[in-house]
Short mmCIF file of C-alpha atoms in Angstrom, two decimals:
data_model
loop_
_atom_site.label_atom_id
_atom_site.label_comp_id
_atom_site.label_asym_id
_atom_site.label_seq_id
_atom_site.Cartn_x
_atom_site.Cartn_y
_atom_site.Cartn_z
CA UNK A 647 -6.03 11.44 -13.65
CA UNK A 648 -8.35 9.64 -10.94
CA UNK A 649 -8.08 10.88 -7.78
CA UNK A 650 -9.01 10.07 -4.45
CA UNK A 651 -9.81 12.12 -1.10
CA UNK A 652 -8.68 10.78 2.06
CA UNK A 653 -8.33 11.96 5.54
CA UNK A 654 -5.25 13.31 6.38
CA UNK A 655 -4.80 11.28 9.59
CA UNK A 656 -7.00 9.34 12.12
CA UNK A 657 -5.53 7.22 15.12
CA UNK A 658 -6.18 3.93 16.94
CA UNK A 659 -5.31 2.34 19.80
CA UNK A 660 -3.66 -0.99 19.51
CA UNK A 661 -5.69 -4.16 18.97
CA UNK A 662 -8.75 -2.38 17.96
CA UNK A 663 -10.50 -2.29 14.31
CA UNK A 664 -9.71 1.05 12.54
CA UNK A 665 -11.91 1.80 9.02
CA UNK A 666 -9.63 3.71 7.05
CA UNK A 667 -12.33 5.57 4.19
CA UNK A 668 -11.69 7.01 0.53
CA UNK A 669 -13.76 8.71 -1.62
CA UNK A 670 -13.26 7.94 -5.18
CA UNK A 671 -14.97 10.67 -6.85
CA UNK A 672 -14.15 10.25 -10.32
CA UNK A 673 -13.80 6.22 -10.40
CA UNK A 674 -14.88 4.88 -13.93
CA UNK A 675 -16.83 1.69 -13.91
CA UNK A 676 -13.61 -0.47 -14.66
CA UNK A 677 -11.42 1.09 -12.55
CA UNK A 678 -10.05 -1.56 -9.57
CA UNK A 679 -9.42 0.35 -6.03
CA UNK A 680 -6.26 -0.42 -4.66
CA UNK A 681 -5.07 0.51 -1.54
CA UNK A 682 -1.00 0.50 -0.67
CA UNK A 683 0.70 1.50 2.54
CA UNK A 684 3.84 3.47 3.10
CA UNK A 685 5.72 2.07 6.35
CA UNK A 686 8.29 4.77 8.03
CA UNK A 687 11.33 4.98 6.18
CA UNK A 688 10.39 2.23 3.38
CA UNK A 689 8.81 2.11 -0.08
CA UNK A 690 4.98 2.04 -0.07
CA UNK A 691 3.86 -1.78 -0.34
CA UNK A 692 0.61 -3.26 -1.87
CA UNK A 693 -1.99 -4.01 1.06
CA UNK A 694 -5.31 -5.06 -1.15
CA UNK A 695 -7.45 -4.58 -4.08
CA UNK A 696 -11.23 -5.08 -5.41
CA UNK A 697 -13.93 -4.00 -7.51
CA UNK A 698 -16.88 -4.12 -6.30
CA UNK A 699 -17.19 -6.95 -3.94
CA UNK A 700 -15.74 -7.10 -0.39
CA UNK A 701 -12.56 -8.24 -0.52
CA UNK A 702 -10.16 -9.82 2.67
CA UNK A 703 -6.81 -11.30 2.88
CA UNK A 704 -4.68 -11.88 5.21
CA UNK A 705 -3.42 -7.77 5.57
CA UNK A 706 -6.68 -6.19 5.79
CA UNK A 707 -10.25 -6.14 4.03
CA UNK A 708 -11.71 -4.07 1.54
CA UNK A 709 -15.24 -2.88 1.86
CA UNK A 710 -16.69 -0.94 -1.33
CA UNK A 711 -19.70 0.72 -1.24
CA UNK A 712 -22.50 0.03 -3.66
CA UNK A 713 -21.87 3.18 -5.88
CA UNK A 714 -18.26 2.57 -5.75
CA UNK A 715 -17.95 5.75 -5.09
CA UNK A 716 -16.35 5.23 -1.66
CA UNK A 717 -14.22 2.54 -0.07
CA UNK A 718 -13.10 1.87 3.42
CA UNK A 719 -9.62 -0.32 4.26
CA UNK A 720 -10.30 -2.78 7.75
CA UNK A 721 -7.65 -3.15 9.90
CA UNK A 722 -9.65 -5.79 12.00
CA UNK A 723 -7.12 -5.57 14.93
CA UNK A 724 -4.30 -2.64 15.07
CA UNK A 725 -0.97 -3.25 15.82
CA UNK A 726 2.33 -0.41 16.53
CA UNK A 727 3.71 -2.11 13.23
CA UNK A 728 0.84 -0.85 10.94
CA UNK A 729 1.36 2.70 11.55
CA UNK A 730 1.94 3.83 8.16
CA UNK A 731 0.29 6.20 5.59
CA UNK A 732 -2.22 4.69 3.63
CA UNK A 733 -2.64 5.39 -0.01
CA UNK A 734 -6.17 4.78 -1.78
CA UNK A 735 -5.89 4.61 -5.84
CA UNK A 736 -8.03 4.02 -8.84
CA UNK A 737 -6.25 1.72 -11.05
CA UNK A 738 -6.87 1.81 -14.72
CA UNK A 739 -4.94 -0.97 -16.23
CA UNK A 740 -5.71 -1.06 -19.77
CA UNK A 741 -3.66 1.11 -21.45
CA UNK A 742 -3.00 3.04 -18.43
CA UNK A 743 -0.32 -0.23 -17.74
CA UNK A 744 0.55 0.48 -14.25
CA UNK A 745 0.30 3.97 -13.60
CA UNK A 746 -0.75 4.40 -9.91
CA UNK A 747 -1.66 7.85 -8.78
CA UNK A 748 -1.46 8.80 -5.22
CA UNK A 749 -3.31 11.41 -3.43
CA UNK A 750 -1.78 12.66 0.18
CA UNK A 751 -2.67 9.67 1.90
CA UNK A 752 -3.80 9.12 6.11
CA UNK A 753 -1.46 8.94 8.17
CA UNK A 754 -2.48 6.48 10.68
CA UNK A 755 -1.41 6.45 14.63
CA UNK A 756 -1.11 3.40 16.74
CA UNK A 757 -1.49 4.12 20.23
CA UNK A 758 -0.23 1.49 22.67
CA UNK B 877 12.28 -7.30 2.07
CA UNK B 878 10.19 -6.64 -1.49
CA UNK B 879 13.24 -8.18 -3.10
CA UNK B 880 13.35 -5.08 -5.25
CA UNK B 881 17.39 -3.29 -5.17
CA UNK B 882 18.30 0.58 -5.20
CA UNK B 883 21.14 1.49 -5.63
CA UNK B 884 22.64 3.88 -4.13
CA UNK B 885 20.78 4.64 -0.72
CA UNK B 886 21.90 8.12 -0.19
CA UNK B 887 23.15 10.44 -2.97
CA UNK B 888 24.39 14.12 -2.50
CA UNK B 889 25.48 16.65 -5.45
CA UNK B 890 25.20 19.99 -6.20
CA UNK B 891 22.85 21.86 -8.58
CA UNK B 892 23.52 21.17 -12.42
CA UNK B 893 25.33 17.73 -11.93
CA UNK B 894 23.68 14.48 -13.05
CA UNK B 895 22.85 11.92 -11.30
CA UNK B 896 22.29 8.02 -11.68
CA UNK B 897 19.91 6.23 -9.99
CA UNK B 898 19.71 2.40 -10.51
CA UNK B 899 17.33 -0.39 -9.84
CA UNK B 900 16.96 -4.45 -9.93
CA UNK B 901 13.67 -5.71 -10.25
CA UNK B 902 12.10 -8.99 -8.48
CA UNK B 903 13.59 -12.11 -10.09
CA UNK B 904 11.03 -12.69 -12.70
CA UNK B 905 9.54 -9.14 -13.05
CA UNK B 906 9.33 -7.40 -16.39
CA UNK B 907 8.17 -3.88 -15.61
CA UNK B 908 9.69 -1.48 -13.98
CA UNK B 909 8.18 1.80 -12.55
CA UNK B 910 9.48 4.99 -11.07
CA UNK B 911 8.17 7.33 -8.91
CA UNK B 912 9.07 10.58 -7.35
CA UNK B 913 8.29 11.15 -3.52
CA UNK B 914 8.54 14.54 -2.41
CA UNK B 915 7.43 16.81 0.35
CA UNK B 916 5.35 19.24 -1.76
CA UNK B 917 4.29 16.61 -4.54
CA UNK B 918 3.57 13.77 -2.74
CA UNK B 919 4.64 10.46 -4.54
CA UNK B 920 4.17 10.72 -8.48
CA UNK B 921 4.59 8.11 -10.84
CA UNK B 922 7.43 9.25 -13.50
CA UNK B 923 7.48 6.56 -15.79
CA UNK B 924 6.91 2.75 -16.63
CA UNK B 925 9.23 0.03 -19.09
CA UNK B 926 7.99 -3.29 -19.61
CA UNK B 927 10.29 -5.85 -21.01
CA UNK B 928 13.02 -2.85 -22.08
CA UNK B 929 10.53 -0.97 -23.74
CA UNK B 930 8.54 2.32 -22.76
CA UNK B 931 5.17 1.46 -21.29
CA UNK B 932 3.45 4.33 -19.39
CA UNK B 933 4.95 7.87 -18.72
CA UNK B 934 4.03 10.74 -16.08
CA UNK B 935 5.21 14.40 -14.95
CA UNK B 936 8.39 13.25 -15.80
CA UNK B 937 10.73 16.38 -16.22
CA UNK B 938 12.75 16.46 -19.81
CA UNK B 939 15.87 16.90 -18.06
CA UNK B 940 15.23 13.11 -16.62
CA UNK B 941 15.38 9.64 -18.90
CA UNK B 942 15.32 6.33 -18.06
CA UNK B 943 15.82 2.94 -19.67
CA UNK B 944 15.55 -0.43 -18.99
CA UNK B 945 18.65 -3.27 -19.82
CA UNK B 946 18.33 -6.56 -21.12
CA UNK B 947 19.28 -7.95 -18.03
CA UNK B 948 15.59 -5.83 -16.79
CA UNK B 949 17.73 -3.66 -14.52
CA UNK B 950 16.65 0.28 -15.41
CA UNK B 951 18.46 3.19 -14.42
CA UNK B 952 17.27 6.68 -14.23
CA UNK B 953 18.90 9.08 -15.29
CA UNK B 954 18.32 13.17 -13.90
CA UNK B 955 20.59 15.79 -15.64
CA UNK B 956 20.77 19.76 -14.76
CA UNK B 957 19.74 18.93 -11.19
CA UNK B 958 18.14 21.60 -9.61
CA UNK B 959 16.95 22.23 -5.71
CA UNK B 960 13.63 21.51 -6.45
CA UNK B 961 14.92 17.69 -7.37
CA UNK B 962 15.61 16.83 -4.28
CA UNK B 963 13.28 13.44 -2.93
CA UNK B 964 12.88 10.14 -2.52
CA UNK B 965 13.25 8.01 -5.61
CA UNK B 966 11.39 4.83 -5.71
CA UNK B 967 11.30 1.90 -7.81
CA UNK B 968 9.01 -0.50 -8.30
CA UNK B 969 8.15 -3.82 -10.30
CA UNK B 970 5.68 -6.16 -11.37
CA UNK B 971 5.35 -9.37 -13.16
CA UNK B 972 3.61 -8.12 -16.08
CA UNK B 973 2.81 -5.26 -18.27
CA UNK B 974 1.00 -3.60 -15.17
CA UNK B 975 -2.30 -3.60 -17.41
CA UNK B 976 -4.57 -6.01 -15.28
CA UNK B 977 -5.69 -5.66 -11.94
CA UNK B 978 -3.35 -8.47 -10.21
CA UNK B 979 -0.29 -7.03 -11.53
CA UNK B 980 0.90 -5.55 -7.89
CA UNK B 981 3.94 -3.08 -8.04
CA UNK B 982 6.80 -4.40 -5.36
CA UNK B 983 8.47 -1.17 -4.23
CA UNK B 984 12.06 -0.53 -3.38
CA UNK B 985 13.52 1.02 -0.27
CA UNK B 986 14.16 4.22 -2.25
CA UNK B 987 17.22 6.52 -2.96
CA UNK B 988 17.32 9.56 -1.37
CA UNK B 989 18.69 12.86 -3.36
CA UNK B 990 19.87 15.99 -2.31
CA UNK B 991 20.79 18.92 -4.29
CA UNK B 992 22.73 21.22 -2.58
#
């Protein structure tokens, strides 16, 4: 399986950018990078994808570097609500269908 | 609210009972996922049905099944329950097969076990 390294925590103080990185060692060349948060006490929920281009939406951008081997999630402007752990992956597809592995994740802190 | 059900929130049994969990997908959805979140593990994807049929499967224990209805609800099933079992069970669903890129898993709130 694919797997990921991330730190295991970083913090931020609220309203400023936080780069959240990933290291995608073993990332095949048609493997997306997916990246899916884990509020406190809820289910982990889907905060952006790419492949090789930068990617934004309205959550967060994606920046992935050249090689692909790394990636780093933008929160352009942290609030107390997106303290969460955040989960890089290497998705498959294919005939992987949806199989998402997750490494430990970073725990991210908000300061006010 | 991911509009994805668990049912029930909370569940509490000893060791070698079995155990139920149950899920509704997304209106719409046809795959269903579960995963295993534990302290020790992390969160580990047990296994995947797409349109009632089995799709994908991980470090899913023998002593656990699942299955997905007609109606596209899917209940997992966990038998001889040990200690060890004890975690946060998440489901999650998608629109499609889960094969392409766009096909985001919606998670569930979860259903927490505990073997005593």
């Amino acid at each position: 399986d694919a797997k990921t390294t991330q730190p295991n925590s970083m913090e931020s103080n609220e309203e400023e950018p936080v780069h959240l990185p990933c290291n995608h060692s073993t990332i095949s060349g048609t493997d997306y990078i997916h990246w899916y948060r884990q509020l406190p006490s809820q289910g982990p929920e889907y905060v952006i994808h790419g492949l090789t281009s930068n990617v934004n939406n309205r959550m967060a951008s994606l920046a992935i570097a050249e090689d692909r081997k790394s990636s780093t999630l933008i929160l352009h402007r942290a609030t107390l609500r997106d303290a969460a752990v955040y989960y890089c992956t290497d998705f498959a597809g294919g005939t992987s269908y949806g199989k998402l592995t997750f490494g430990q994740g970073t725990i991210l802190t908000v300061h006010p | 609210d991911s509009g994805v059900t668990q049912t029930p929130k909370h569940l509490i049994t000893a060791t070698g009972q079995r155990v139920t969990l149950r899920c509704s997908p997304r209106s719409g959805d046809l795959s269903v996922y579960w995963y295993q979140q534990s302290l020790d593990q992390g969160l580990q994807f047990l296994i995947q049905y797409y349109n009632g049929e089995e799709r994908a499967k991980g470090n899913i224990l023998e002593r656990f099944s699942a299955q997905q209805f007609p109606d596209l609800h899917s209940e997992l099933n966990l038998s001889s329950l040990e200690l060890g079992d004890s975690a946060l069970y998440f489901c999650a669903s998608s629109v499609g097969s889960g094969g392409r890129h766009t096909d985001t898993q919606y998670f569930g709130p979860g259903t927490r076990l505990t073997v005593l």
